[in-house]
Phi, psi and omega in degrees: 000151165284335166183167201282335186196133155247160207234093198283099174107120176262048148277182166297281183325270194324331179290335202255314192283317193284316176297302204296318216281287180315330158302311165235070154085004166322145160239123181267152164229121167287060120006113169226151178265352169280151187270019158205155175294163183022065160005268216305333172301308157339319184254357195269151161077042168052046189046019192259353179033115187253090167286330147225198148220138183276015156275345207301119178203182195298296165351324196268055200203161160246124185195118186292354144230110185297353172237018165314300211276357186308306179295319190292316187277016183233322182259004150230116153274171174317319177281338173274333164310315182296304203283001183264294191316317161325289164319286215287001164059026164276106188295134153225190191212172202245098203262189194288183186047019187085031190251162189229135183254124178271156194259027167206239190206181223286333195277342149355277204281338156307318183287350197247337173253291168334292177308335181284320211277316167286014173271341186264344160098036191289171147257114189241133167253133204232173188029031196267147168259155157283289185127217161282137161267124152236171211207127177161134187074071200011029188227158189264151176225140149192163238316092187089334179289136192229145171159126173314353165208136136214161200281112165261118153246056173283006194043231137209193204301340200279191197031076159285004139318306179287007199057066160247157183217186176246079185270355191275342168286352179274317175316299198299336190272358184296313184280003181061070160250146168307121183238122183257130180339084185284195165191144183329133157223155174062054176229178177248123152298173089310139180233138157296179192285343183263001169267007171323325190271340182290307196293323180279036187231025189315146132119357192258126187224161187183161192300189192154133162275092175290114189238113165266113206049233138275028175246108209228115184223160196230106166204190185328105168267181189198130169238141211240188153273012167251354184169243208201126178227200168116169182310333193277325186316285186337311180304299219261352190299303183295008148240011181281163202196133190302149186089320190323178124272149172239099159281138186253161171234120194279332198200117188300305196251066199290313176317297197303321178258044180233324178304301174274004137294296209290335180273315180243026171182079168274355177283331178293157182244158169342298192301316191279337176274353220248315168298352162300335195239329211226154167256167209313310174265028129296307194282355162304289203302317203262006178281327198274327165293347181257325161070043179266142196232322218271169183281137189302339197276352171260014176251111194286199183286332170305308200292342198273318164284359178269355194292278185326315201278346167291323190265013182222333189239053193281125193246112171238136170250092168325102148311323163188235191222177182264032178054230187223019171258353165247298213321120167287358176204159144278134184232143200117205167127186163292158195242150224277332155299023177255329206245140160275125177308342196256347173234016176050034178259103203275142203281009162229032179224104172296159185061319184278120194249155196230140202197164174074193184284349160324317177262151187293054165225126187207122173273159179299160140290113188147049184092343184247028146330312195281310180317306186306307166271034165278308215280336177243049213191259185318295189293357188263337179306311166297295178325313185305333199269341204283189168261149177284136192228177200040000000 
């Protein structure tokens, strides 16, 4: 054999499994088919790579088992990422909700794992196709290359610009591992034609309760000219299923604050009280969609709650999504009852680990994607390093 592991994507999960493995005394090999390590890194957090969050616990995740992802994240945390980001003497900051930021840019942080990874003696080859895998007498074969384990941090489908493809669900059906059906997630809706006045306000964004089912997260909508994007969308995007409705909530205590316009401007309409709250051309749009015409002090407490109930319940129906050429993630993946959690190792293929976004663990927005492939990155990186048992 040629090495102890080789390591399929010089993303963040692959960069962080080939430094962990090679650090401790694994002979690594990394393998991309792109001509530099970490794309996606590059480009995330406005180019500012929002690397982890300090909020980051089992909760913040998707998964069809929510208790998967415990073990990896409990034994490399968000505070063990900071303090490597630390060592390397990289400033960074902290924005709202707990997301952490470098305070100079992403390539920072690609250069802080290329560096773990030759501090680790890895071999990284770059602009390598994989090929075929073979697999036979305990060792892996890919391109020209042998070893008794390997990693697919291949990612997934989304942003296929950056050349992300789903080669890791064809790897997993070469090995019969089980795959759940994936989809764009941390995507922008579409809205149809009955949502035309809604699309011509593209760039106006405001705070907003975002809602799917019983899932609700409260930050930024953004109305694009194809629908409706911005952080609470996104968020709310990775549980959404055709048909959902996505209801926003524009203004929390609507009654209340219709009551008290009619108390203090009762010579006012609908708009002007509503541009109070909202900014101007939302508050266009939706005074002529709601059509209350009259002066607020002619207006009862009935017409003022049906007011409301537009400013607590705005009910939009999604033609779909902006696919997986928007998606910041894929959600679905491989499936983690295919993995042992504490090694990423799938159990019924020795040596082989699944890792990242590959797998049917998908984070909220605000770092912790990222978090995820440190943290299953790191323990299958571990794993790697270990004697092969059974």
């Amino acid at each position: 054999m040629d090495y102890d592991v080789i390591v399929l994507g010089a993303g963040a999960a692959g960069l962080m499994a080939a430094a962990t493995a090679g650090q401790a005394g694994a002979r690594v090999l990394l393998l991309d088919h792109a001509d530099r390590p970490g794309k996606k890194i590059l480009i995330s957090g406005g180019g500012r790579c929002n690397f982890t969050n300090t909020g980051t616990e089992a909760g913040c995740f998707l998964s069809e088992n929510p208790h998967f992802c415990k073990s990896a994240l409990a034994r490399y945390t968000q505070w063990d990422f900071l303090a490597l980001i630390e060592r390397h003497r990289i400033a960074w900051h902290e924005k709202t909700l707990g997301q952490l930021f470098c305070d100079g840019s992403a390539r920072q942080v690609v250069a802080m794992l290329v560096d773990e990874c030759s501090r680790g003696a890895v071999e990284i080859r770059l602009g390598t196709g994989i090929g075929d895998i073979g697999h036979g007498n305990g060792l892996f074969r890919v391109a020209g290359a042998t070893a008794p384990r390997m990693v697919v941090a291949t990612g997934g489908p989304s942003i296929p610009k950056m050349g992300a493809t789903g080669i890791a669900y064809r790897i997993a059906a070469r090995f019969g591992v089980p795959v759940v059906t994936p989809r764009p997630a941390l995507v922008p809706f579409t809205l149809g034609p009955d949502a035309k006045a809604f699309r011509d306000i593209s760039g106006v964004s405001c705070p907003v309760t975002a809602r799917v089912g019983p899932t609700s997260f409260d930050e930024a909508a953004l109305f694009t000219h194809r629908g409706l994007s911005g952080p609470a969308i996104l968020q709310v995007s990775s549980f959404w299923k055709a048909g959902d409705p996505v209801v926003l909530t524009l203004v929390e205590n609507a009654m209340e604050m219709l009551r008290e316009a009619r108390r203090k401007a009762p010579r006012s309409r609908l708009r002007a009280a509503l541009s109070e709250h909202l900014p101007n051309r939302l508050a266009e749009v939706l005074a002529d969609r709601i059509g209350l015409e009259q002066e607020l002090a002619n207006s009862s407490d009935a017409e003022l709650e049906r007011v409301a109930r537009h400013l607590t319940h705005l009910t939009f129906h999604p033609t779909g999504t902006e696919g997986y050429a928007k998606a910041e993630v894929t959600a679905g993946g491989i499936s983690t009852d295919a993995l042992s959690s504490r090694t990423m190792e799938a159990k019924a293929v020795r040596g082989l680990y699944f890792i990242g976004e590959a797998v049917d663990v998908t984070g909220w927005l605000g770092g912790y994607n990222f978090q995820w492939a440190w943290s299953s990155g790191w323990a299958a990186g571990s794993a790697c390093a270990a004697p092969l048992t059974g």
